[in-house]
GROMACS .gro file of N, CA, C and O in nm:
model
  544
    1MET      N    1   0.616   3.134   1.312
    1MET     CA    2   0.490   3.060   1.356
    1MET      C    3   0.408   3.022   1.237
    1MET      O    4   0.354   2.916   1.229
    2TRP      N    5   0.380   3.119   1.137
    2TRP     CA    6   0.298   3.084   1.028
    2TRP      C    7   0.358   2.976   0.939
    2TRP      O    8   0.288   2.922   0.849
    3VAL      N    9   0.489   2.967   0.948
    3VAL     CA   10   0.566   2.865   0.867
    3VAL      C   11   0.506   2.726   0.897
    3VAL      O   12   0.490   2.636   0.803
    4TYR      N   13   0.480   2.706   1.022
    4TYR     CA   14   0.429   2.570   1.075
    4TYR      C   15   0.289   2.546   1.056
    4TYR      O   16   0.232   2.436   1.066
    5LEU      N   17   0.208   2.650   1.015
    5LEU     CA   18   0.063   2.638   1.012
    5LEU      C   19   0.014   2.526   0.920
    5LEU      O   20  -0.067   2.443   0.951
    6PRO      N   21   0.067   2.514   0.794
    6PRO     CA   22   0.025   2.404   0.705
    6PRO      C   23   0.051   2.265   0.767
    6PRO      O   24  -0.035   2.178   0.751
    7ALA      N   25   0.165   2.252   0.826
    7ALA     CA   26   0.190   2.121   0.894
    7ALA      C   27   0.100   2.094   1.011
    7ALA      O   28   0.060   1.980   1.031
    8MET      N   29   0.075   2.196   1.089
    8MET     CA   30  -0.025   2.182   1.196
    8MET      C   31  -0.154   2.139   1.150
    8MET      O   32  -0.228   2.054   1.204
    9ILE      N   33  -0.206   2.203   1.050
    9ILE     CA   34  -0.340   2.180   0.987
    9ILE      C   35  -0.338   2.037   0.937
    9ILE      O   36  -0.440   1.966   0.959
   10ARG      N   37  -0.233   1.994   0.856
   10ARG     CA   38  -0.226   1.859   0.815
   10ARG      C   39  -0.234   1.761   0.927
   10ARG      O   40  -0.299   1.659   0.927
   11PHE      N   41  -0.157   1.785   1.038
   11PHE     CA   42  -0.163   1.699   1.149
   11PHE      C   43  -0.293   1.691   1.221
   11PHE      O   44  -0.343   1.580   1.248
   12LEU      N   45  -0.366   1.798   1.227
   12LEU     CA   46  -0.505   1.801   1.283
   12LEU      C   47  -0.604   1.719   1.201
   12LEU      O   48  -0.681   1.654   1.246
   13ILE      N   49  -0.590   1.748   1.069
   13ILE     CA   50  -0.683   1.676   0.978
   13ILE      C   51  -0.648   1.513   0.990
   13ILE      O   52  -0.738   1.433   0.988
   14ASN      N   53  -0.508   1.474   0.989
   14ASN     CA   54  -0.479   1.345   1.009
   14ASN      C   55  -0.532   1.282   1.139
   14ASN      O   56  -0.577   1.171   1.149
   15LEU      N   57  -0.535   1.362   1.241
   15LEU     CA   58  -0.576   1.326   1.373
   15LEU      C   59  -0.724   1.286   1.373
   15LEU      O   60  -0.774   1.194   1.432
   16VAL      N   61  -0.809   1.382   1.300
   16VAL     CA   62  -0.947   1.348   1.282
   16VAL      C   63  -0.973   1.219   1.201
   16VAL      O   64  -1.051   1.144   1.245
   17VAL      N   65  -0.889   1.205   1.099
   17VAL     CA   66  -0.906   1.083   1.019
   17VAL      C   67  -0.869   0.961   1.105
   17VAL      O   68  -0.931   0.860   1.103
   18TYR      N   69  -0.754   0.975   1.178
   18TYR     CA   70  -0.722   0.866   1.278
   18TYR      C   71  -0.838   0.835   1.381
   18TYR      O   72  -0.868   0.717   1.403
   19PHE      N   73  -0.894   0.944   1.428
   19PHE     CA   74  -0.998   0.925   1.521
   19PHE      C   75  -1.117   0.849   1.464
   19PHE      O   76  -1.165   0.749   1.529
   20VAL      N   77  -1.177   0.901   1.353
   20VAL     CA   78  -1.289   0.837   1.293
   20VAL      C   79  -1.262   0.685   1.246
   20VAL      O   80  -1.341   0.601   1.277
   21SER      N   81  -1.146   0.669   1.194
   21SER     CA   82  -1.114   0.539   1.146
   21SER      C   83  -1.089   0.443   1.266
   21SER      O   84  -1.121   0.322   1.265
   22ALA      N   85  -1.032   0.494   1.380
   22ALA     CA   86  -1.011   0.411   1.493
   22ALA      C   87  -1.154   0.373   1.554
   22ALA      O   88  -1.164   0.270   1.601
   23LEU      N   89  -1.235   0.471   1.562
   23LEU     CA   90  -1.365   0.453   1.614
   23LEU      C   91  -1.442   0.334   1.536
   23LEU      O   92  -1.491   0.243   1.593
   24VAL      N   93  -1.427   0.346   1.409
   24VAL     CA   94  -1.493   0.232   1.319
   24VAL      C   95  -1.424   0.105   1.355
   24VAL      O   96  -1.494   0.001   1.376
   25GLY      N   97  -1.282   0.095   1.350
   25GLY     CA   98  -1.215  -0.023   1.383
   25GLY      C   99  -1.254  -0.081   1.518
   25GLY      O  100  -1.267  -0.204   1.541
   26ILE      N  101  -1.252   0.006   1.619
   26ILE     CA  102  -1.280  -0.045   1.756
   26ILE      C  103  -1.433  -0.097   1.768
   26ILE      O  104  -1.453  -0.202   1.839
   27ILE      N  105  -1.519  -0.036   1.712
   27ILE     CA  106  -1.664  -0.073   1.708
   27ILE      C  107  -1.673  -0.214   1.641
   27ILE      O  108  -1.734  -0.299   1.702
   28VAL      N  109  -1.615  -0.233   1.529
   28VAL     CA  110  -1.614  -0.355   1.468
   28VAL      C  111  -1.548  -0.473   1.535
   28VAL      O  112  -1.599  -0.578   1.565
   29ALA      N  113  -1.429  -0.444   1.600
   29ALA     CA  114  -1.357  -0.537   1.689
   29ALA      C  115  -1.442  -0.587   1.809
   29ALA      O  116  -1.452  -0.692   1.844
   30ASP      N  117  -1.514  -0.481   1.866
   30ASP     CA  118  -1.601  -0.506   1.978
   30ASP      C  119  -1.714  -0.599   1.940
   30ASP      O  120  -1.759  -0.676   2.014
   31LEU      N  121  -1.766  -0.584   1.817
   31LEU     CA  122  -1.876  -0.658   1.767
   31LEU      C  123  -1.834  -0.804   1.733
   31LEU      O  124  -1.907  -0.901   1.751
   32VAL      N  125  -1.714  -0.820   1.686
   32VAL     CA  126  -1.660  -0.947   1.636
   32VAL      C  127  -1.600  -1.040   1.739
   32VAL      O  128  -1.626  -1.153   1.737
   33PHE      N  129  -1.527  -0.975   1.835
   33PHE     CA  130  -1.464  -1.057   1.935
   33PHE      C  131  -1.513  -1.052   2.070
   33PHE      O  132  -1.523  -0.937   2.128
   34PRO      N  133  -1.559  -1.159   2.131
   34PRO     CA  134  -1.617  -1.154   2.260
   34PRO      C  135  -1.513  -1.119   2.375
   34PRO      O  136  -1.546  -1.059   2.472
   35GLY      N  137  -1.380  -1.140   2.345
   35GLY     CA  138  -1.281  -1.103   2.437
   35GLY      C  139  -1.239  -0.952   2.436
   35GLY      O  140  -1.160  -0.902   2.505
   36PHE      N  141  -1.298  -0.879   2.337
   36PHE     CA  142  -1.271  -0.744   2.303
   36PHE      C  143  -1.385  -0.666   2.359
   36PHE      O  144  -1.496  -0.672   2.300
   37SER      N  145  -1.372  -0.594   2.485
   37SER     CA  146  -1.499  -0.538   2.533
   37SER      C  147  -1.463  -0.389   2.563
   37SER      O  148  -1.375  -0.355   2.638
   38VAL      N  149  -1.568  -0.306   2.519
   38VAL     CA  150  -1.554  -0.162   2.547
   38VAL      C  151  -1.682  -0.127   2.631
   38VAL      O  152  -1.788  -0.175   2.593
   39LYS      N  153  -1.660  -0.055   2.739
   39LYS     CA  154  -1.779  -0.026   2.824
   39LYS      C  155  -1.865   0.062   2.735
   39LYS      O  156  -1.831   0.140   2.643
   40VAL      N  157  -1.999   0.046   2.756
   40VAL     CA  158  -2.103   0.104   2.670
   40VAL      C  159  -2.107   0.259   2.679
   40VAL      O  160  -2.064   0.324   2.776
   41GLY      N  161  -2.137   0.320   2.568
   41GLY     CA  162  -2.166   0.468   2.557
   41GLY      C  163  -2.049   0.544   2.515
   41GLY      O  164  -1.977   0.516   2.424
   42PHE      N  165  -2.030   0.657   2.596
   42PHE     CA  166  -1.922   0.747   2.562
   42PHE      C  167  -1.776   0.695   2.566
   42PHE      O  168  -1.698   0.749   2.508
   43SER      N  169  -1.763   0.582   2.629
   43SER     CA  170  -1.631   0.521   2.640
   43SER      C  171  -1.576   0.483   2.504
   43SER      O  172  -1.451   0.485   2.479
   44TYR      N  173  -1.653   0.461   2.401
   44TYR     CA  174  -1.607   0.429   2.260
   44TYR      C  175  -1.531   0.559   2.217
   44TYR      O  176  -1.430   0.539   2.156
   45VAL      N  177  -1.582   0.669   2.242
   45VAL     CA  178  -1.520   0.797   2.196
   45VAL      C  179  -1.392   0.821   2.276
   45VAL      O  180  -1.292   0.854   2.208
   46VAL      N  181  -1.389   0.794   2.404
   46VAL     CA  182  -1.267   0.801   2.484
   46VAL      C  183  -1.155   0.714   2.432
   46VAL      O  184  -1.042   0.746   2.413
   47VAL      N  185  -1.190   0.576   2.416
   47VAL     CA  186  -1.092   0.482   2.370
   47VAL      C  187  -1.047   0.523   2.230
   47VAL      O  188  -0.921   0.515   2.205
   48ALA      N  189  -1.141   0.566   2.138
   48ALA     CA  190  -1.096   0.595   2.005
   48ALA      C  191  -1.006   0.714   2.004
   48ALA      O  192  -0.908   0.728   1.930
   49ALA      N  193  -1.039   0.818   2.094
   49ALA     CA  194  -0.953   0.939   2.103
   49ALA      C  195  -0.808   0.900   2.145
   49ALA      O  196  -0.711   0.946   2.093
   50ILE      N  197  -0.806   0.823   2.261
   50ILE     CA  198  -0.674   0.779   2.314
   50ILE      C  199  -0.594   0.708   2.203
   50ILE      O  200  -0.479   0.733   2.190
   51PHE      N  201  -0.662   0.607   2.145
   51PHE     CA  202  -0.600   0.526   2.042
   51PHE      C  203  -0.550   0.613   1.928
   51PHE      O  204  -0.443   0.590   1.883
   52ALA      N  205  -0.634   0.707   1.881
   52ALA     CA  206  -0.597   0.788   1.767
   52ALA      C  207  -0.477   0.878   1.801
   52ALA      O  208  -0.393   0.893   1.715
   53ILE      N  209  -0.472   0.934   1.917
   53ILE     CA  210  -0.352   1.021   1.952
   53ILE      C  211  -0.230   0.934   1.955
   53ILE      O  212  -0.126   0.978   1.900
   54ILE      N  213  -0.233   0.819   2.021
   54ILE     CA  214  -0.121   0.729   2.027
   54ILE      C  215  -0.080   0.683   1.882
   54ILE      O  216   0.041   0.697   1.846
   55GLN      N  217  -0.178   0.648   1.799
   55GLN     CA  218  -0.150   0.604   1.665
   55GLN      C  219  -0.090   0.720   1.579
   55GLN      O  220  -0.001   0.696   1.507
   56ALA      N  221  -0.139   0.837   1.602
   56ALA     CA  222  -0.088   0.956   1.527
   56ALA      C  223   0.051   0.994   1.554
   56ALA      O  224   0.131   1.035   1.469
   57ILE      N  225   0.092   0.965   1.677
   57ILE     CA  226   0.228   0.992   1.723
   57ILE      C  227   0.311   0.873   1.685
   57ILE      O  228   0.430   0.881   1.635
   58LEU      N  229   0.268   0.744   1.719
   58LEU     CA  230   0.346   0.628   1.697
   58LEU      C  231   0.377   0.586   1.557
   58LEU      O  232   0.485   0.549   1.526
   59SER      N  233   0.266   0.598   1.472
   59SER     CA  234   0.288   0.549   1.336
   59SER      C  235   0.398   0.612   1.256
   59SER      O  236   0.476   0.536   1.197
   60PRO      N  237   0.419   0.740   1.256
   60PRO     CA  238   0.522   0.796   1.184
   60PRO      C  239   0.661   0.752   1.235
   60PRO      O  240   0.766   0.738   1.170
   61MET      N  241   0.669   0.743   1.367
   61MET     CA  242   0.791   0.695   1.436
   61MET      C  243   0.831   0.558   1.393
   61MET      O  244   0.946   0.524   1.363
   62VAL      N  245   0.734   0.465   1.399
   62VAL     CA  246   0.758   0.318   1.370
   62VAL      C  247   0.791   0.313   1.213
   62VAL      O  248   0.886   0.243   1.181
   63ARG      N  249   0.725   0.390   1.134
   63ARG     CA  250   0.756   0.385   0.995
   63ARG      C  251   0.894   0.436   0.962
   63ARG      O  252   0.965   0.369   0.882
   64SER      N  253   0.929   0.544   1.025
   64SER     CA  254   1.073   0.598   1.009
   64SER      C  255   1.180   0.498   1.051
   64SER      O  256   1.276   0.473   0.973
   65LEU      N  257   1.157   0.441   1.166
   65LEU     CA  258   1.251   0.346   1.217
   65LEU      C  259   1.265   0.217   1.126
   65LEU      O  260   1.372   0.174   1.098
   66THR      N  261   1.148   0.174   1.076
   66THR     CA  262   1.150   0.057   0.991
   66THR      C  263   1.205   0.088   0.852
   66THR      O  264   1.279   0.006   0.794
   67GLU      N  265   1.181   0.203   0.801
   67GLU     CA  266   1.245   0.246   0.665
   67GLU      C  267   1.393   0.241   0.679
   67GLU      O  268   1.460   0.198   0.584
   68ARG      N  269   1.446   0.296   0.785
   68ARG     CA  270   1.596   0.302   0.799
   68ARG      C  271   1.660   0.168   0.836
   68ARG      O  272   1.770   0.140   0.801
   69ARG      N  273   1.598   0.087   0.921
   69ARG     CA  274   1.661  -0.026   0.985
   69ARG      C  275   1.616  -0.158   0.928
   69ARG      O  276   1.692  -0.255   0.923
   70ALA      N  277   1.491  -0.166   0.885
   70ALA     CA  278   1.435  -0.303   0.838
   70ALA      C  279   1.332  -0.282   0.738
   70ALA      O  280   1.211  -0.297   0.754
   71SER      N  281   1.381  -0.238   0.615
   71SER     CA  282   1.277  -0.205   0.508
   71SER      C  283   1.190  -0.323   0.461
   71SER      O  284   1.084  -0.302   0.417
   72ALA      N  285   1.231  -0.447   0.487
   72ALA     CA  286   1.163  -0.562   0.449
   72ALA      C  287   1.033  -0.572   0.531
   72ALA      O  288   0.934  -0.640   0.491
   73PHE      N  289   1.023  -0.509   0.643
   73PHE     CA  290   0.906  -0.520   0.733
   73PHE      C  291   0.811  -0.402   0.713
   73PHE      O  292   0.712  -0.386   0.796
   74MET      N  293   0.824  -0.323   0.602
   74MET     CA  294   0.741  -0.203   0.585
   74MET      C  295   0.592  -0.236   0.589
   74MET      O  296   0.508  -0.161   0.631
   75GLY      N  297   0.561  -0.355   0.530
   75GLY     CA  298   0.419  -0.398   0.524
   75GLY      C  299   0.354  -0.420   0.659
   75GLY      O  300   0.232  -0.412   0.676
   76GLY      N  301   0.435  -0.453   0.752
   76GLY     CA  302   0.383  -0.481   0.888
   76GLY      C  303   0.372  -0.366   0.982
   76GLY      O  304   0.340  -0.374   1.103
   77VAL      N  305   0.419  -0.247   0.933
   77VAL     CA  306   0.427  -0.127   1.020
   77VAL      C  307   0.295  -0.099   1.070
   77VAL      O  308   0.279  -0.060   1.192
   78GLY      N  309   0.196  -0.095   0.992
   78GLY     CA  310   0.053  -0.061   1.033
   78GLY      C  311  -0.001  -0.155   1.138
   78GLY      O  312  -0.060  -0.113   1.242
   79LEU      N  313   0.029  -0.285   1.121
   79LEU     CA  314  -0.008  -0.380   1.222
   79LEU      C  315   0.057  -0.368   1.352
   79LEU      O  316  -0.001  -0.372   1.456
   80LEU      N  317   0.191  -0.348   1.342
   80LEU     CA  318   0.274  -0.323   1.459
   80LEU      C  319   0.231  -0.202   1.542
   80LEU      O  320   0.207  -0.210   1.664
   81SER      N  321   0.215  -0.100   1.471
   81SER     CA  322   0.179   0.032   1.540
   81SER      C  323   0.025   0.015   1.590
   81SER      O  324   0.002   0.068   1.704
   82THR      N  325  -0.059  -0.056   1.527
   82THR     CA  326  -0.200  -0.086   1.577
   82THR      C  327  -0.190  -0.169   1.707
   82THR      O  328  -0.256  -0.132   1.806
   83PHE      N  329  -0.107  -0.267   1.696
   83PHE     CA  330  -0.097  -0.348   1.829
   83PHE      C  331  -0.038  -0.272   1.935
   83PHE      O  332  -0.101  -0.281   2.047
   84VAL      N  333   0.066  -0.201   1.916
   84VAL     CA  334   0.116  -0.115   2.028
   84VAL      C  335   0.021  -0.011   2.075
   84VAL      O  336   0.015   0.015   2.193
   85ALA      N  337  -0.049   0.050   1.979
   85ALA     CA  338  -0.147   0.156   2.023
   85ALA      C  339  -0.256   0.086   2.110
   85ALA      O  340  -0.311   0.142   2.194
   86LEU      N  341  -0.307  -0.032   2.067
   86LEU     CA  342  -0.409  -0.102   2.144
   86LEU      C  343  -0.357  -0.130   2.273
   86LEU      O  344  -0.432  -0.113   2.387
   87PHE      N  345  -0.231  -0.178   2.286
   87PHE     CA  346  -0.164  -0.220   2.418
   87PHE      C  347  -0.167  -0.089   2.514
   87PHE      O  348  -0.204  -0.092   2.624
   88LEU      N  349  -0.111   0.021   2.461
   88LEU     CA  350  -0.093   0.141   2.538
   88LEU      C  351  -0.230   0.200   2.569
   88LEU      O  352  -0.253   0.241   2.685
   89THR      N  353  -0.327   0.188   2.484
   89THR     CA  354  -0.466   0.241   2.510
   89THR      C  355  -0.517   0.158   2.627
   89THR      O  356  -0.590   0.210   2.712
   90SER      N  357  -0.504   0.023   2.619
   90SER     CA  358  -0.562  -0.060   2.726
   90SER      C  359  -0.491  -0.033   2.862
   90SER      O  360  -0.560  -0.043   2.970
   91LEU      N  361  -0.370   0.022   2.862
   91LEU     CA  362  -0.306   0.056   2.985
   91LEU      C  363  -0.349   0.185   3.035
   91LEU      O  364  -0.371   0.205   3.158
   92ILE      N  365  -0.364   0.285   2.954
   92ILE     CA  366  -0.410   0.411   2.985
   92ILE      C  367  -0.554   0.423   3.018
   92ILE      O  368  -0.591   0.489   3.117
   93SER      N  369  -0.640   0.366   2.944
   93SER     CA  370  -0.780   0.374   2.950
   93SER      C  371  -0.834   0.261   3.034
   93SER      O  372  -0.795   0.146   3.020
   94GLY      N  373  -0.922   0.297   3.122
   94GLY     CA  374  -0.990   0.195   3.204
   94GLY      C  375  -1.124   0.150   3.138
   94GLY      O  376  -1.206   0.084   3.206
   95TYR      N  377  -1.144   0.190   3.008
   95TYR     CA  378  -1.275   0.170   2.950
   95TYR      C  379  -1.287   0.047   2.861
   95TYR      O  380  -1.384   0.015   2.804
   96PHE      N  381  -1.174  -0.020   2.835
   96PHE     CA  382  -1.179  -0.146   2.747
   96PHE      C  383  -1.081  -0.247   2.794
   96PHE      O  384  -0.976  -0.209   2.852
   97ASP      N  385  -1.116  -0.374   2.758
   97ASP     CA  386  -1.016  -0.480   2.792
   97ASP      C  387  -1.015  -0.580   2.667
   97ASP      O  388  -1.112  -0.592   2.598
   98ILE      N  389  -0.899  -0.634   2.656
   98ILE     CA  390  -0.875  -0.742   2.555
   98ILE      C  391  -0.826  -0.864   2.623
   98ILE      O  392  -0.723  -0.864   2.688
   99ASP      N  393  -0.904  -0.974   2.619
   99ASP     CA  394  -0.868  -1.095   2.681
   99ASP      C  395  -0.834  -1.206   2.586
   99ASP      O  396  -0.909  -1.228   2.491
  100GLY      N  397  -0.722  -1.264   2.605
  100GLY     CA  398  -0.679  -1.381   2.520
  100GLY      C  399  -0.581  -1.343   2.408
  100GLY      O  400  -0.604  -1.233   2.346
  101ILE      N  401  -0.481  -1.422   2.380
  101ILE     CA  402  -0.381  -1.397   2.278
  101ILE      C  403  -0.449  -1.392   2.134
  101ILE      O  404  -0.405  -1.307   2.064
  102GLY      N  405  -0.549  -1.484   2.122
  102GLY     CA  406  -0.618  -1.480   1.990
  102GLY      C  407  -0.693  -1.356   1.968
  102GLY      O  408  -0.696  -1.306   1.846
  103THR      N  409  -0.754  -1.297   2.079
  103THR     CA  410  -0.830  -1.177   2.057
  103THR      C  411  -0.743  -1.063   2.033
  103THR      O  412  -0.763  -0.972   1.957
  104TRP      N  413  -0.619  -1.066   2.104
  104TRP     CA  414  -0.511  -0.961   2.074
  104TRP      C  415  -0.475  -0.947   1.923
  104TRP      O  416  -0.473  -0.848   1.865
  105PHE      N  417  -0.446  -1.072   1.866
  105PHE     CA  418  -0.400  -1.072   1.734
  105PHE      C  419  -0.515  -1.043   1.636
  105PHE      O  420  -0.502  -0.964   1.540
  106GLY      N  421  -0.632  -1.102   1.660
  106GLY     CA  422  -0.748  -1.074   1.584
  106GLY      C  423  -0.793  -0.941   1.587
  106GLY      O  424  -0.829  -0.871   1.485
  107ALA      N  425  -0.803  -0.879   1.707
  107ALA     CA  426  -0.845  -0.735   1.723
  107ALA      C  427  -0.739  -0.646   1.645
  107ALA      O  428  -0.782  -0.548   1.582
  108THR      N  429  -0.612  -0.678   1.659
  108THR     CA  430  -0.516  -0.597   1.584
  108THR      C  431  -0.538  -0.596   1.442
  108THR      O  432  -0.536  -0.493   1.381
  109VAL      N  433  -0.569  -0.710   1.381
  109VAL     CA  434  -0.589  -0.722   1.238
  109VAL      C  435  -0.720  -0.650   1.201
  109VAL      O  436  -0.727  -0.574   1.107
  110VAL      N  437  -0.824  -0.672   1.278
  110VAL     CA  438  -0.957  -0.611   1.246
  110VAL      C  439  -0.952  -0.453   1.269
  110VAL      O  440  -1.002  -0.381   1.176
  111VAL      N  441  -0.898  -0.408   1.375
  111VAL     CA  442  -0.880  -0.267   1.391
  111VAL      C  443  -0.803  -0.201   1.285
  111VAL      O  444  -0.838  -0.099   1.227
  112TRP      N  445  -0.689  -0.266   1.254
  112TRP     CA  446  -0.594  -0.216   1.147
  112TRP      C  447  -0.671  -0.221   1.012
  112TRP      O  448  -0.669  -0.114   0.935
  113LEU      N  449  -0.741  -0.324   0.975
  113LEU     CA  450  -0.806  -0.336   0.850
  113LEU      C  451  -0.924  -0.235   0.833
  113LEU      O  452  -0.926  -0.153   0.730
  114PHE      N  453  -1.009  -0.222   0.924
  114PHE     CA  454  -1.121  -0.129   0.919
  114PHE      C  455  -1.075   0.019   0.933
  114PHE      O  456  -1.134   0.097   0.868
  115ALA      N  457  -0.972   0.039   1.013
  115ALA     CA  458  -0.919   0.171   1.027
  115ALA      C  459  -0.852   0.214   0.892
  115ALA      O  460  -0.862   0.322   0.850
  116ALA      N  461  -0.785   0.120   0.829
  116ALA     CA  462  -0.716   0.150   0.700
  116ALA      C  463  -0.821   0.178   0.596
  116ALA      O  464  -0.805   0.274   0.521
  117ILE      N  465  -0.935   0.098   0.590
  117ILE     CA  466  -1.034   0.119   0.494
  117ILE      C  467  -1.093   0.257   0.518
  117ILE      O  468  -1.119   0.337   0.434
  118ALA      N  469  -1.130   0.282   0.638
  118ALA     CA  470  -1.194   0.412   0.676
  118ALA      C  471  -1.099   0.535   0.644
  118ALA      O  472  -1.140   0.640   0.598
  119ALA      N  473  -0.968   0.512   0.682
  119ALA     CA  474  -0.866   0.618   0.652
  119ALA      C  475  -0.851   0.640   0.501
  119ALA      O  476  -0.821   0.751   0.458
  120PHE      N  477  -0.873   0.539   0.421
  120PHE     CA  478  -0.873   0.549   0.271
  120PHE      C  479  -0.997   0.625   0.221
  120PHE      O  480  -0.984   0.712   0.131
  121ILE      N  481  -1.110   0.588   0.260
  121ILE     CA  482  -1.233   0.645   0.219
  121ILE      C  483  -1.260   0.789   0.268
  121ILE      O  484  -1.315   0.867   0.194
  122LEU      N  485  -1.240   0.814   0.396
  122LEU     CA  486  -1.281   0.927   0.460
  122LEU      C  487  -1.220   1.061   0.388
  122LEU      O  488  -1.290   1.156   0.366
  123PRO      N  489  -1.098   1.056   0.358
  123PRO     CA  490  -1.036   1.193   0.282
  123PRO      C  491  -1.117   1.211   0.152
  123PRO      O  492  -1.144   1.331   0.118
  124PHE      N  493  -1.153   1.106   0.082
  124PHE     CA  494  -1.235   1.128  -0.039
  124PHE      C  495  -1.365   1.190  -0.014
  124PHE      O  496  -1.409   1.279  -0.082
  125LEU      N  497  -1.434   1.142   0.091
  125LEU     CA  498  -1.563   1.201   0.131
  125LEU      C  499  -1.550   1.341   0.176
  125LEU      O  500  -1.638   1.432   0.138
  126LEU      N  501  -1.442   1.373   0.253
  126LEU     CA  502  -1.422   1.515   0.294
  126LEU      C  503  -1.389   1.605   0.186
  126LEU      O  504  -1.437   1.717   0.177
  127VAL      N  505  -1.302   1.560   0.082
  127VAL     CA  506  -1.270   1.640  -0.033
  127VAL      C  507  -1.403   1.656  -0.115
  127VAL      O  508  -1.427   1.777  -0.170
  128LYS      N  509  -1.479   1.558  -0.132
  128LYS     CA  510  -1.606   1.567  -0.215
  128LYS      C  511  -1.695   1.671  -0.150
  128LYS      O  512  -1.746   1.757  -0.219
  129ARG      N  513  -1.712   1.664  -0.018
  129ARG     CA  514  -1.796   1.764   0.049
  129ARG      C  515  -1.739   1.899   0.040
  129ARG      O  516  -1.817   1.994   0.018
  130ALA      N  517  -1.612   1.912   0.050
  130ALA     CA  518  -1.549   2.047   0.049
  130ALA      C  519  -1.571   2.109  -0.100
  130ALA      O  520  -1.603   2.222  -0.107
  131VAL      N  521  -1.556   2.026  -0.206
  131VAL     CA  522  -1.570   2.074  -0.342
  131VAL      C  523  -1.718   2.114  -0.356
  131VAL      O  524  -1.744   2.213  -0.419
  132LYS      N  525  -1.814   2.035  -0.305
  132LYS     CA  526  -1.951   2.065  -0.321
  132LYS      C  527  -1.983   2.201  -0.251
  132LYS      O  528  -2.061   2.279  -0.309
  133GLU      N  529  -1.928   2.225  -0.137
  133GLU     CA  530  -1.956   2.354  -0.066
  133GLU      C  531  -1.895   2.467  -0.141
  133GLU      O  532  -1.957   2.577  -0.140
  134VAL      N  533  -1.777   2.453  -0.200
  134VAL     CA  534  -1.715   2.560  -0.271
  134VAL      C  535  -1.791   2.592  -0.393
  134VAL      O  536  -1.817   2.709  -0.436
  135ARG      N  537  -1.848   2.486  -0.471
  135ARG     CA  538  -1.936   2.514  -0.583
  135ARG      C  539  -2.061   2.582  -0.549
  135ARG      O  540  -2.119   2.652  -0.635
  136ASN      N  541  -2.116   2.555  -0.435
  136ASN     CA  542  -2.240   2.623  -0.396
  136ASN      C  543  -2.214   2.765  -0.344
  136ASN      O  544  -2.260   2.855  -0.340
   0.00000   0.00000   0.00000
């Protein structure tokens, strides 16, 4: 049981990072695209949570399949898993809609881009905060 504890902690930390970065990406996509609509209020949290869980499960699977079968497509793994996660989230959640093919592609890129930026910056902020707390 304790052997798996570090892996579980890493997965939970990654899930939090996926959630916060997904929330940022979804809010930006909602502001940028008129065809991307999230119902007001708490539904942003629900949509981001569903998206983050799907993305946390789907991303390693897609990456693994791509590494083994089509290594030339490694750069598109994030975009592909973001698109699939948005699609599945739209099916599961009744809290948001994406209308139009252009909005689907644009929202995929925007959610992926802002989620990637947030996922890159967030661990640094968390480590900085943790170091500060340890020093105090």
